[in-house]
PDB file of C-alpha atoms in Angstrom:
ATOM      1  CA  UNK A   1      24.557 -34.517 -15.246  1.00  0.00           C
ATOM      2  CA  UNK A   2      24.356 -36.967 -17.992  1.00  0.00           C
ATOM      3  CA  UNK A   3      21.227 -38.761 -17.149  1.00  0.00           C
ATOM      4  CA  UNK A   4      19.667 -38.931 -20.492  1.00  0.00           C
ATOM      5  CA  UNK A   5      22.419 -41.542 -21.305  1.00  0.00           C
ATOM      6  CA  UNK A   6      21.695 -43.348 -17.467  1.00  0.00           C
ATOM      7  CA  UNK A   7      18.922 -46.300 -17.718  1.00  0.00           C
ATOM      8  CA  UNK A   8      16.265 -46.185 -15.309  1.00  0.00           C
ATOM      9  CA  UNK A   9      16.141 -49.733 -13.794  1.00  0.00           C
ATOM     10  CA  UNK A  10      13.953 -50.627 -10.510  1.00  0.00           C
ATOM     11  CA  UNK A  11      16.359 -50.384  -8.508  1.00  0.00           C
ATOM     12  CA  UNK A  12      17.473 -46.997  -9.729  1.00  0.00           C
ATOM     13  CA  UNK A  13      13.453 -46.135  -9.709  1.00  0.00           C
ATOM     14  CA  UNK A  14      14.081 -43.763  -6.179  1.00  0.00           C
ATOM     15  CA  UNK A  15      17.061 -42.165  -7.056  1.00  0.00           C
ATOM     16  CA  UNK A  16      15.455 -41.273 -10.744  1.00  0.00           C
ATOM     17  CA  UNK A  17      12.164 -39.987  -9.217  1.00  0.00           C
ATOM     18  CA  UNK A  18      14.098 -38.242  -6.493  1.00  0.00           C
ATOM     19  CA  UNK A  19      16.326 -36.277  -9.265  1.00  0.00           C
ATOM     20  CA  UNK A  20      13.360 -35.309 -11.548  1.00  0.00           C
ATOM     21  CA  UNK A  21      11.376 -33.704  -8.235  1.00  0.00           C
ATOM     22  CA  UNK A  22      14.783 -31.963  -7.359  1.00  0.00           C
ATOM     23  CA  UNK A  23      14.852 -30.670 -11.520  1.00  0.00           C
ATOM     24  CA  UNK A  24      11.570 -29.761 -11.669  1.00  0.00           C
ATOM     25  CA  UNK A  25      11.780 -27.544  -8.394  1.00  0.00           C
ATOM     26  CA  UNK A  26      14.915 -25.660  -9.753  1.00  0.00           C
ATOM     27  CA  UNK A  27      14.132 -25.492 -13.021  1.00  0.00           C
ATOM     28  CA  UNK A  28      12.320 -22.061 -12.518  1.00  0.00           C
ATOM     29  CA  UNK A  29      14.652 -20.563 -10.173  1.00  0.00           C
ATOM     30  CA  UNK A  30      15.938 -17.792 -12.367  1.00  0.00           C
ATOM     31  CA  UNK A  31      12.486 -16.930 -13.266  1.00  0.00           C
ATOM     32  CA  UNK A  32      11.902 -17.058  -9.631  1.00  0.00           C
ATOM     33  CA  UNK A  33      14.911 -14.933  -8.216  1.00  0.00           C
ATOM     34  CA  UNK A  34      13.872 -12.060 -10.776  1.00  0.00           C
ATOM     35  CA  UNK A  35      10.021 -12.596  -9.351  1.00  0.00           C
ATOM     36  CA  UNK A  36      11.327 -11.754  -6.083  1.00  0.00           C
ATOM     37  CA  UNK A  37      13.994  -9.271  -6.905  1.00  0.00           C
ATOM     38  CA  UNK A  38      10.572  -7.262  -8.432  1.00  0.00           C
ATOM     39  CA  UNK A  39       8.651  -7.831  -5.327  1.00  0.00           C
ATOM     40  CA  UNK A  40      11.838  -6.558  -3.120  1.00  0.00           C
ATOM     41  CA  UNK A  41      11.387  -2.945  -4.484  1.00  0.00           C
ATOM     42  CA  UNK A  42       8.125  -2.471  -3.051  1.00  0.00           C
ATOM     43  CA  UNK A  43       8.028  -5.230   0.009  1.00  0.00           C
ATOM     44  CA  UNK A  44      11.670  -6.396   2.061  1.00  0.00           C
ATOM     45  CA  UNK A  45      12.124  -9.766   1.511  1.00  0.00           C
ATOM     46  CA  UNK A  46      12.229 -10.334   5.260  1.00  0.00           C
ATOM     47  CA  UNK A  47       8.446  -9.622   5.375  1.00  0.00           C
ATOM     48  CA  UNK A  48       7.566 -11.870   3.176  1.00  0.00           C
ATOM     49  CA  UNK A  49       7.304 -14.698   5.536  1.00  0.00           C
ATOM     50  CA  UNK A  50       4.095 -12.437   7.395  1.00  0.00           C
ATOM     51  CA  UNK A  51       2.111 -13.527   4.397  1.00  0.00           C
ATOM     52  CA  UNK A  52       0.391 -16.671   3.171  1.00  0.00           C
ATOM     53  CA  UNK A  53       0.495 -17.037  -0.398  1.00  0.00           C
ATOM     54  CA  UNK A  54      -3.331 -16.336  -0.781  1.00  0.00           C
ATOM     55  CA  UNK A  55      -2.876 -13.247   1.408  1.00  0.00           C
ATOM     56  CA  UNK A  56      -0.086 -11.978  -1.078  1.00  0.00           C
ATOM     57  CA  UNK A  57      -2.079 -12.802  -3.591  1.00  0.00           C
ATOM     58  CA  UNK A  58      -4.955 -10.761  -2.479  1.00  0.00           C
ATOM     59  CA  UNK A  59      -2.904  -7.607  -1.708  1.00  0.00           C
ATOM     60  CA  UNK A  60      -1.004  -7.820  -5.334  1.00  0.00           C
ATOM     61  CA  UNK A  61      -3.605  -8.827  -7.411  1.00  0.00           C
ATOM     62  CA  UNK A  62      -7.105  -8.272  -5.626  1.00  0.00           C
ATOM     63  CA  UNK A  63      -9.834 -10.944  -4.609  1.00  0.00           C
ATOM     64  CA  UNK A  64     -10.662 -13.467  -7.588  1.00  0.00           C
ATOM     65  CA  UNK A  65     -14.220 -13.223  -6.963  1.00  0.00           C
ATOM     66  CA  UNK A  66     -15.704  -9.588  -7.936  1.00  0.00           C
ATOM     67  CA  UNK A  67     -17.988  -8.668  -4.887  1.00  0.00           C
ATOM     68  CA  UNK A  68     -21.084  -7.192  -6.364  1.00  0.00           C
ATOM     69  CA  UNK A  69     -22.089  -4.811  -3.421  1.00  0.00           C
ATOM     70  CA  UNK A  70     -18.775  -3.159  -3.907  1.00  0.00           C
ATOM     71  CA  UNK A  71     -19.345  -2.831  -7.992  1.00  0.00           C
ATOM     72  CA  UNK A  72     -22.961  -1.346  -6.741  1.00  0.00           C
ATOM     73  CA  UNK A  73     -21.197   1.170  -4.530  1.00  0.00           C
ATOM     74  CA  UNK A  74     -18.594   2.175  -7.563  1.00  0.00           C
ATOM     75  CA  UNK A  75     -21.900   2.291  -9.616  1.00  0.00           C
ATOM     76  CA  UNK A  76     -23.973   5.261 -11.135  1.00  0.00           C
ATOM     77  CA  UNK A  77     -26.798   5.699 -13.233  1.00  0.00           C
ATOM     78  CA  UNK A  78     -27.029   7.193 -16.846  1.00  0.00           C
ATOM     79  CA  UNK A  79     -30.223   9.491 -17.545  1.00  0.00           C
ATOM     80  CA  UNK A  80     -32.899   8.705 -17.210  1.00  0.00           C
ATOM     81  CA  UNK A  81     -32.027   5.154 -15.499  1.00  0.00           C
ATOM     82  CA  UNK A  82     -32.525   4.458 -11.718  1.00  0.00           C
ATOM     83  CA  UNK A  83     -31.736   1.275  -9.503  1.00  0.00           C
ATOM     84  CA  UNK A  84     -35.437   1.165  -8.770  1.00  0.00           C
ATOM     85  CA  UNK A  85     -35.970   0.083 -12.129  1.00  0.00           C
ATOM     86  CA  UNK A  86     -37.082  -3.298 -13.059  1.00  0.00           C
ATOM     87  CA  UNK A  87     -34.588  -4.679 -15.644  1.00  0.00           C
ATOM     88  CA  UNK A  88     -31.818  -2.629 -13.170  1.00  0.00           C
ATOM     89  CA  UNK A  89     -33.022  -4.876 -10.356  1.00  0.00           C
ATOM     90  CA  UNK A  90     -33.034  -8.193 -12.792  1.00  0.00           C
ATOM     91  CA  UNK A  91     -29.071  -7.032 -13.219  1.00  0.00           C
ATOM     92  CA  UNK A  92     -27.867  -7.047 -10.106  1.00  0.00           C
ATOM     93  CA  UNK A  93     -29.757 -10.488  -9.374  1.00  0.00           C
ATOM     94  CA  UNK A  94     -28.316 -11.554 -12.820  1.00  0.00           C
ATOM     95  CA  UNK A  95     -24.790 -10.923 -11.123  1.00  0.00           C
ATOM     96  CA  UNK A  96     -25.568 -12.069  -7.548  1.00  0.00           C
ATOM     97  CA  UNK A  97     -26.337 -15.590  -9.327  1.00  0.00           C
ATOM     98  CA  UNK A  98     -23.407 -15.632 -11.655  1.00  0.00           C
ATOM     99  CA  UNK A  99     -19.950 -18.214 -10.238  1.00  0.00           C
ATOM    100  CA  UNK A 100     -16.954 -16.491  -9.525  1.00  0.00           C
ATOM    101  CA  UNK A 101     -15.651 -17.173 -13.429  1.00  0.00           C
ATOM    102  CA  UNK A 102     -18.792 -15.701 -14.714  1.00  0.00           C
ATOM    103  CA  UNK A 103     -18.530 -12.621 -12.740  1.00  0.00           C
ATOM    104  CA  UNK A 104     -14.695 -12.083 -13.822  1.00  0.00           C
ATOM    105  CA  UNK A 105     -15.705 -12.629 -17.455  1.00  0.00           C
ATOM    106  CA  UNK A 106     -18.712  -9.960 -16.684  1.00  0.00           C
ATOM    107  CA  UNK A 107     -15.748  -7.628 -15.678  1.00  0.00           C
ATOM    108  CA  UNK A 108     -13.633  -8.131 -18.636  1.00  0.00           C
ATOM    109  CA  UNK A 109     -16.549  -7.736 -20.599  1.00  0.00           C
ATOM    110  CA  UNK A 110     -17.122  -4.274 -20.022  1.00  0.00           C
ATOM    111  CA  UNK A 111     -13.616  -2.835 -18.302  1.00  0.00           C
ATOM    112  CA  UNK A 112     -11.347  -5.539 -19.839  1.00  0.00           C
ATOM    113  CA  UNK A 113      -9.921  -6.904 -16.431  1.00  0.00           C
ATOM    114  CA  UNK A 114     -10.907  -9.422 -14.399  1.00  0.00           C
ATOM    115  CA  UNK A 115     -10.481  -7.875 -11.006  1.00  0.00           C
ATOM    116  CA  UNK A 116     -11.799  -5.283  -9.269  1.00  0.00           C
ATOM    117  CA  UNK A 117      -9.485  -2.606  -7.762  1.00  0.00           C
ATOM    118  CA  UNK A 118      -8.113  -3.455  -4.269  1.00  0.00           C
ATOM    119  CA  UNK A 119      -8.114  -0.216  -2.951  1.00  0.00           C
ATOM    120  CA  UNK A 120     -10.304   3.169  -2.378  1.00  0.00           C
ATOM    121  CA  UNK A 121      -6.935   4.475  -3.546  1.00  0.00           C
ATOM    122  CA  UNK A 122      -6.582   2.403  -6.818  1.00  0.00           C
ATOM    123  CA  UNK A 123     -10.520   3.210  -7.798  1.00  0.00           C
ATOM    124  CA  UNK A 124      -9.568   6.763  -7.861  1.00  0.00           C
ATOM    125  CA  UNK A 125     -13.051   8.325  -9.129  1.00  0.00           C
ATOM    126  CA  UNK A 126     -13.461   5.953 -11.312  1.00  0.00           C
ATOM    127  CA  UNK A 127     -17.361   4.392 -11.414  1.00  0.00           C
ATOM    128  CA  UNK A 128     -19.052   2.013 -13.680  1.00  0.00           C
ATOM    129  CA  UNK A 129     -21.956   3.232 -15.715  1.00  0.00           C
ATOM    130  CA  UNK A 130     -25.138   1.704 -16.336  1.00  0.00           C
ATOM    131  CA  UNK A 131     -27.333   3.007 -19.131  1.00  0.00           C
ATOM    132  CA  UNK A 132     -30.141   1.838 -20.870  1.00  0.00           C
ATOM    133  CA  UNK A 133     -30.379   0.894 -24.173  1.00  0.00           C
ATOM    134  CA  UNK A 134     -33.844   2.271 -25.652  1.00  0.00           C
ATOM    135  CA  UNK A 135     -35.647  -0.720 -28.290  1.00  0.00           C
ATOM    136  CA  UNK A 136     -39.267  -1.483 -28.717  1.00  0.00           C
ATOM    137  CA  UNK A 137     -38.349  -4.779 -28.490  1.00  0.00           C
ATOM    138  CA  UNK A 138     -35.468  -5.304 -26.111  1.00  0.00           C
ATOM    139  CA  UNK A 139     -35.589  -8.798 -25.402  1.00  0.00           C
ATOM    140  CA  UNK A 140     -34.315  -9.118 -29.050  1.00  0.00           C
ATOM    141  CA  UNK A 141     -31.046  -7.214 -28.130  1.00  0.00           C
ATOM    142  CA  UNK A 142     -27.851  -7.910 -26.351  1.00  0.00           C
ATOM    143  CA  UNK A 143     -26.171  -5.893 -23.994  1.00  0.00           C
ATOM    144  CA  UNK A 144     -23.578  -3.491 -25.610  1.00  0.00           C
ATOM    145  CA  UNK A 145     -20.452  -3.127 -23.340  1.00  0.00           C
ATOM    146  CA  UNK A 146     -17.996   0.073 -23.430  1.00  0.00           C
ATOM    147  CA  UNK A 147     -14.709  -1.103 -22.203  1.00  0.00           C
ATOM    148  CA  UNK A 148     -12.760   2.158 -21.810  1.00  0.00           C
ATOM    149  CA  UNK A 149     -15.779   4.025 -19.925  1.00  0.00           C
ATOM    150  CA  UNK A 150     -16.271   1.191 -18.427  1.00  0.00           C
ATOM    151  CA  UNK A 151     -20.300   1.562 -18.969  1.00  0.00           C
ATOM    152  CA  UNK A 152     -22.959  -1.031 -20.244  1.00  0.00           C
ATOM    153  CA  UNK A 153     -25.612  -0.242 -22.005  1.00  0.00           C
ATOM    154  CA  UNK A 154     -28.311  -2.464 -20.964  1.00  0.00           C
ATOM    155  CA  UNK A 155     -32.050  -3.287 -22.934  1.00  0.00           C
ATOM    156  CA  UNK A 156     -35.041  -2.948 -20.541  1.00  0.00           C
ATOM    157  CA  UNK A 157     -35.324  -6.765 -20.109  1.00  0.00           C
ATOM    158  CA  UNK A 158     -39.418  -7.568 -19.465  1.00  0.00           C
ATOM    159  CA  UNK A 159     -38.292 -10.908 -17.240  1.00  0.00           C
ATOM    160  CA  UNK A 160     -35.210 -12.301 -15.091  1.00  0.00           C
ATOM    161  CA  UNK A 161     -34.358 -14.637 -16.962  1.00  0.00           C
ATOM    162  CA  UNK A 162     -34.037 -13.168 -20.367  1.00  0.00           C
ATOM    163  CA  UNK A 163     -31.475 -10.497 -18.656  1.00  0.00           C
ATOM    164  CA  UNK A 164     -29.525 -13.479 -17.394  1.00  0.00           C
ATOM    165  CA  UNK A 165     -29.776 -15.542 -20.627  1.00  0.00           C
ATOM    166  CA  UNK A 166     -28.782 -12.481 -22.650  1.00  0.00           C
ATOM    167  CA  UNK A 167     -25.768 -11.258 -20.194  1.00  0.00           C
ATOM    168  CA  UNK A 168     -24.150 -14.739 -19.967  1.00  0.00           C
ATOM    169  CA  UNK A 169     -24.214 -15.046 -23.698  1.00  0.00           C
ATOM    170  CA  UNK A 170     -22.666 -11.610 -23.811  1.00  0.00           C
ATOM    171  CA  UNK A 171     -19.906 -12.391 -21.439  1.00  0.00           C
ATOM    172  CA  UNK A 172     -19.236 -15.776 -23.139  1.00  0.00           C
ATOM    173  CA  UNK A 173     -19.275 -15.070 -26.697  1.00  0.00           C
ATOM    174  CA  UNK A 174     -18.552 -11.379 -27.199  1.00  0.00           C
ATOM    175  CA  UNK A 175     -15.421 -11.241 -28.999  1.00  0.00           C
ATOM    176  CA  UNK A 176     -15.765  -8.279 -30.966  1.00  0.00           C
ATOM    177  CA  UNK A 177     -14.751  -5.001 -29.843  1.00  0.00           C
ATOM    178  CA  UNK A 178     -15.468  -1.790 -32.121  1.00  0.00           C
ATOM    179  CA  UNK A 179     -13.958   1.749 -31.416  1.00  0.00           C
ATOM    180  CA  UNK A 180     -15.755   4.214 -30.161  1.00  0.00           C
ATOM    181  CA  UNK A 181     -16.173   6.595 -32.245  1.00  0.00           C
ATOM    182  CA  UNK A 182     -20.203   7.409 -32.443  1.00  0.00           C
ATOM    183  CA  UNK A 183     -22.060   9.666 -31.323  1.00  0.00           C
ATOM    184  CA  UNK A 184     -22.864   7.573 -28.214  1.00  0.00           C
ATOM    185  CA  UNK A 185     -19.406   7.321 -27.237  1.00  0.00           C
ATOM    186  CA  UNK A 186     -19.689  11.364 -27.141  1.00  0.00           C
ATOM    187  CA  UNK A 187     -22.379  11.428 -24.946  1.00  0.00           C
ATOM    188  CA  UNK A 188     -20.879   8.593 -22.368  1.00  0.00           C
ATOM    189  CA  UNK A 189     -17.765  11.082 -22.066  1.00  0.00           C
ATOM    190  CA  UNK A 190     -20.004  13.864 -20.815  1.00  0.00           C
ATOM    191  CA  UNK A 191     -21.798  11.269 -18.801  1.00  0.00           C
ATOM    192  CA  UNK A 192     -25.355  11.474 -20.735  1.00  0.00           C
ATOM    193  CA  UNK A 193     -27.635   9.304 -21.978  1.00  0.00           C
ATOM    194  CA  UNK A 194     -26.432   7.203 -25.013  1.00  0.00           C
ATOM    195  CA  UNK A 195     -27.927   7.478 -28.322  1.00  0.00           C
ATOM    196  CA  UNK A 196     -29.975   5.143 -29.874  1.00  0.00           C
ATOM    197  CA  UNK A 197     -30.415   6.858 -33.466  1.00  0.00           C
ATOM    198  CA  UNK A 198     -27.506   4.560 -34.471  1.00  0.00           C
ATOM    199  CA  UNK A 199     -29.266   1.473 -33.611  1.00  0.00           C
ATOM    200  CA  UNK A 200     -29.348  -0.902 -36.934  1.00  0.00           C
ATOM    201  CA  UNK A 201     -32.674  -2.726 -37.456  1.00  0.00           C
ATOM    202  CA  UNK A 202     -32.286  -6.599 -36.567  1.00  0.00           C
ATOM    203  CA  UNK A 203     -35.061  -9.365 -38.044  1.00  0.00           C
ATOM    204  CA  UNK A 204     -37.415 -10.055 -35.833  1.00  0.00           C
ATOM    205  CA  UNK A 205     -36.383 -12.991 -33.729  1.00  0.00           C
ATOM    206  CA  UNK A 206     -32.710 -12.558 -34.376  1.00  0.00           C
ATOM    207  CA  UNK A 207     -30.685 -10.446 -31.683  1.00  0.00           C
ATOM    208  CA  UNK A 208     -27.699  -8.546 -32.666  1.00  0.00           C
ATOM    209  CA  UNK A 209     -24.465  -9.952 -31.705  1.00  0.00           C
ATOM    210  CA  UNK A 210     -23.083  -8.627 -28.519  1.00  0.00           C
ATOM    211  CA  UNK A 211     -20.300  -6.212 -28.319  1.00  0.00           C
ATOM    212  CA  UNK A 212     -17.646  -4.764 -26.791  1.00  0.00           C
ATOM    213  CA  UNK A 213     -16.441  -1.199 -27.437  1.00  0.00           C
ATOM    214  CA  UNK A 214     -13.471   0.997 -26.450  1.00  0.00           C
TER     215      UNK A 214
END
């Protein structure tokens, strides 16, 4: 109390550096105390000390790094689209050689989170969709993501690296998202193929800018 009118000297240095770690450690503990009251509802306090932090963590929140072979397993196909397919094949290799952030902004790109579900339990039925999205020339286009079905529909890429090029571009600089309220937003309830008679014609050269719908 009443150190802002105290002088910090050098031989008051300790004592000063010793009462800003003690301020800076308490200054949070209300916050803190209703943290824990929260946690107490579902987990006793007393077992608390069982966990490390990053196992808490895990179990509260889910692993920070979205495991592709467990989005594959959640995954199904729209018609027509198989995992046999070439630019299917260039997507998952796409994801396998995104980082950790990458991946996470892939997720909230087309389910707006950033974590996958920790739990059979929490995935419920729930499965991302993978369509294609018909063009004669899909290299031009980006993928087109569709948050609350959590689907993407993605062009037939002809090479690797233009699936890559055009999904971390997506994932970084989508910012958009429209409602879904076309009729290819329909068809994705009842779990067909979307429509591409809504498509807009783009100059040649010049892809669309990449979306995100709900």
């Amino acid at each position: 109390p009443g150190g802002r009118h105290s002088r910090v000297t050098f031989e008051s240095r300790h004592d000063y550096c010793d009462a800003v770690l003690a301020a800076r450690l308490r200054e949070s503990r209300q916050q803190c105390d209703a943290l824990l009251q929260g946690i107490s509802l579902v987990l006793p306090q007393r077992l608390l000390s069982l966990f490390t932090w990053e196992q808490l963590e895990r179990l509260a929140c889910g692993s920070a790094d979205v495991s592709v072979e467990v989005l594959r397993g959640r995954t199904k196909y729209g018609v027509g689209v198989s995992s046999v397919q070439r630019h299917v094949r260039y997507f998952w290799a796409a994801l396998r050689g995104f980082t950790p952030e990458q991946r996470s902004a892939f997720l909230r790109f087309v389910w707006g989170r950033s974590r996958l579900p920790i739990s059979a339990a929490e995935w419920g039925d729930t499965r991302f969709t993978l369509h294609t999205k018909q063009s004669p020339r899909p290299d031009a286009l980006f993928p087109v993501a569709h948050t609350c079905f959590f689907s993407l529909e993605l062009p037939a890429y002809t090479s690797a690296a233009i699936c890559r090029e055009r999904l971390l571009y997506a994932i970084t600089h989508c910012l958009a998202i429209d409602i879904d309220t076309t009729t290819g937003a329909r068809e994705n309830r009842q779990l067909t193929a979307w429509s591409s008679s809504e498509d807009e014609e783009e100059e040649p050269g010049a892809p669309p800018s990449p979306t995100a719908r709900r």
